Coordinates of C-alpha atoms in Angstrom, one line a residue:
M1340 CA -97.4 -19.8 -114.9
H1341 CA -97.6 -18.6 -118.4
D1342 CA -100.7 -19.6 -120.3
A1343 CA -98.6 -21.5 -122.9
Q1344 CA -97.6 -23.9 -120.2
A1345 CA -101.2 -24.1 -119.0
L1346 CA -102.4 -25.1 -122.5
V1347 CA -99.9 -28.0 -122.8
G1348 CA -101.6 -31.4 -122.8
C1349 CA -104.4 -33.2 -124.4
W1350 CA -108.0 -31.8 -124.7
E1351 CA -111.2 -33.5 -125.6
L1352 CA -113.9 -31.6 -127.6
M1353 CA -117.1 -31.0 -125.7
S1354 CA -118.9 -28.7 -128.2
Y1355 CA -118.4 -26.9 -131.5
T1356 CA -120.7 -24.1 -132.4
L1357 CA -121.1 -21.3 -135.0
A1358 CA -122.8 -18.2 -133.9
T1359 CA -124.6 -16.4 -136.7
A1360 CA -125.0 -12.6 -137.1
E1361 CA -128.7 -13.1 -136.4
G1362 CA -128.0 -14.6 -133.0
S1363 CA -128.7 -18.3 -133.7
T1364 CA -126.4 -21.2 -133.1
L1365 CA -125.4 -23.8 -135.6
H1366 CA -123.7 -27.2 -134.8
P1367 CA -121.5 -27.9 -137.9
M1368 CA -120.5 -31.4 -136.6
G1369 CA -123.7 -32.2 -134.9
L1370 CA -124.7 -32.0 -131.2
T1371 CA -122.2 -34.6 -130.1
P1372 CA -118.9 -33.9 -132.0
R1373 CA -115.8 -35.7 -131.2
G1374 CA -112.3 -34.3 -131.2
L1375 CA -108.8 -34.1 -129.7
L1376 CA -106.5 -31.1 -129.4
F1377 CA -102.9 -31.6 -128.4
Y1378 CA -100.5 -28.8 -127.4
G1379 CA -96.9 -30.0 -126.9
K1380 CA -94.2 -28.6 -124.6
G1381 CA -92.1 -27.7 -127.6
G1382 CA -94.9 -25.7 -129.3
E1383 CA -96.3 -28.6 -131.4
L1384 CA -100.0 -29.0 -132.0
S1385 CA -102.5 -31.4 -133.5
V1386 CA -106.2 -31.0 -133.9
H1387 CA -108.8 -33.6 -134.9
L1388 CA -112.6 -33.0 -135.3
M1389 CA -115.3 -35.4 -136.4
Q1390 CA -119.0 -35.8 -136.6
P1391 CA -119.8 -39.3 -135.3
G1392 CA -122.7 -41.2 -136.7
A1393 CA -123.0 -39.4 -140.0
E1394 CA -124.4 -41.4 -142.9
P1395 CA -122.5 -41.6 -146.2
P1396 CA -124.2 -40.2 -149.2
S1397 CA -125.6 -42.5 -151.8
P1398 CA -123.1 -43.5 -154.5
E1399 CA -125.4 -42.2 -157.2
S1400 CA -125.1 -38.7 -155.9
L1401 CA -121.3 -38.5 -156.1
P1402 CA -119.0 -37.6 -158.9
V1403 CA -117.3 -40.4 -160.7
G1404 CA -114.3 -41.7 -158.7
V1405 CA -115.5 -40.4 -155.4
T1406 CA -116.6 -43.2 -153.0
P1407 CA -119.2 -42.7 -150.2
D1408 CA -116.5 -43.2 -147.6
L1409 CA -114.3 -40.5 -149.1
A1410 CA -117.2 -38.0 -149.4
L1411 CA -118.2 -38.7 -145.8
S1412 CA -114.7 -38.3 -144.4
Y1413 CA -114.3 -35.0 -146.2
A1414 CA -117.6 -33.7 -145.0
C1415 CA -117.4 -35.0 -141.4
Y1416 CA -113.7 -35.1 -140.5
S1417 CA -111.2 -32.3 -140.2
S1418 CA -107.6 -32.3 -138.9
Y1419 CA -104.4 -30.3 -139.0
F1420 CA -101.0 -30.1 -137.3
G1421 CA -98.3 -27.6 -136.9
R1422 CA -97.0 -25.3 -134.2
F1423 CA -98.6 -22.8 -131.8
E1424 CA -97.7 -19.6 -130.0
V1425 CA -99.4 -17.9 -127.1
N1426 CA -99.8 -14.2 -126.5
D1427 CA -100.8 -13.9 -122.8
A1428 CA -101.5 -10.2 -122.9
R1429 CA -104.0 -10.6 -125.8
R1430 CA -105.4 -14.0 -124.5
E1431 CA -104.6 -15.4 -128.0
V1432 CA -103.2 -18.7 -129.2
T1433 CA -102.1 -18.8 -132.8
H1434 CA -102.0 -22.1 -134.8
F1435 CA -99.4 -22.2 -137.6
V1436 CA -100.7 -25.0 -139.8
Q1437 CA -98.1 -27.2 -141.5
G1438 CA -100.4 -29.9 -142.9
A1439 CA -104.1 -30.5 -142.9
S1440 CA -106.9 -32.7 -144.2
V1441 CA -108.1 -29.6 -146.1
L1442 CA -105.0 -29.1 -148.3
S1443 CA -105.5 -25.3 -148.7
W1444 CA -105.0 -24.9 -144.9
A1445 CA -101.3 -25.8 -145.1
G1446 CA -99.4 -22.6 -144.4
A1447 CA -102.4 -20.9 -142.8
V1448 CA -102.3 -19.0 -139.6
F1449 CA -105.3 -19.5 -137.3
P1450 CA -105.5 -17.0 -134.4
R1451 CA -107.9 -18.0 -131.6
T1452 CA -108.9 -16.1 -128.5
Y1453 CA -108.9 -18.4 -125.5
H1454 CA -110.4 -18.7 -122.0
L1455 CA -109.0 -21.1 -119.4
D1456 CA -111.4 -22.1 -116.6
N1457 CA -110.0 -25.0 -114.5
H1458 CA -110.0 -28.0 -116.8
Q1459 CA -111.9 -26.3 -119.6
L1460 CA -110.6 -24.3 -122.6
T1461 CA -112.7 -22.2 -124.9
L1462 CA -111.3 -21.2 -128.3
T1463 CA -113.0 -18.6 -130.4
A1464 CA -112.0 -17.6 -133.9
A1465 CA -112.9 -14.4 -135.8
A1466 CA -116.0 -14.6 -138.0
N1467 CA -115.5 -16.8 -141.1
A1468 CA -116.4 -15.8 -144.7
Q1469 CA -120.1 -16.5 -144.0
G1470 CA -120.0 -14.3 -140.9
Y1471 CA -120.2 -17.2 -138.5
V1472 CA -118.1 -17.1 -135.3
P1473 CA -116.7 -20.5 -134.4
T1474 CA -116.4 -21.5 -130.7
L1475 CA -114.9 -24.8 -129.5
L1476 CA -115.1 -25.9 -125.9
W1477 CA -112.5 -28.4 -124.8
R1478 CA -112.0 -30.4 -121.6
R1479 CA -108.5 -31.4 -120.4
T1480 CA -107.8 -35.1 -120.5
G1481 CA -104.1 -35.2 -119.8

């Protein structure tokens, strides 16, 4: 079976970490993030990540016209959809973003190395602009 077929289905987020160059670990969406990742048979993908239980900022701290709910959703929720391709030899899945909650991500290409272990999927991206390496651990749900 090709890995593209093995990835198809729905995955629940178990952890989301950022490894720093100094060797410490950050949890950008808290210790108990929530999320779903869907890979479709036709190459479709949808990703949703959130930090449950986050408190909205006080209205006084926000720019005019920005509500606490809007500020909270931007800070604690992220999603995108598009298409994916798998390179079995390189153990890489590439996400081709068509639309996203962060508007600048539309048109972006997100390569991820992957590791499949029974019903768990680990996706790791290259270091971001701050030098942090993101790793997301998913568990198959369907």
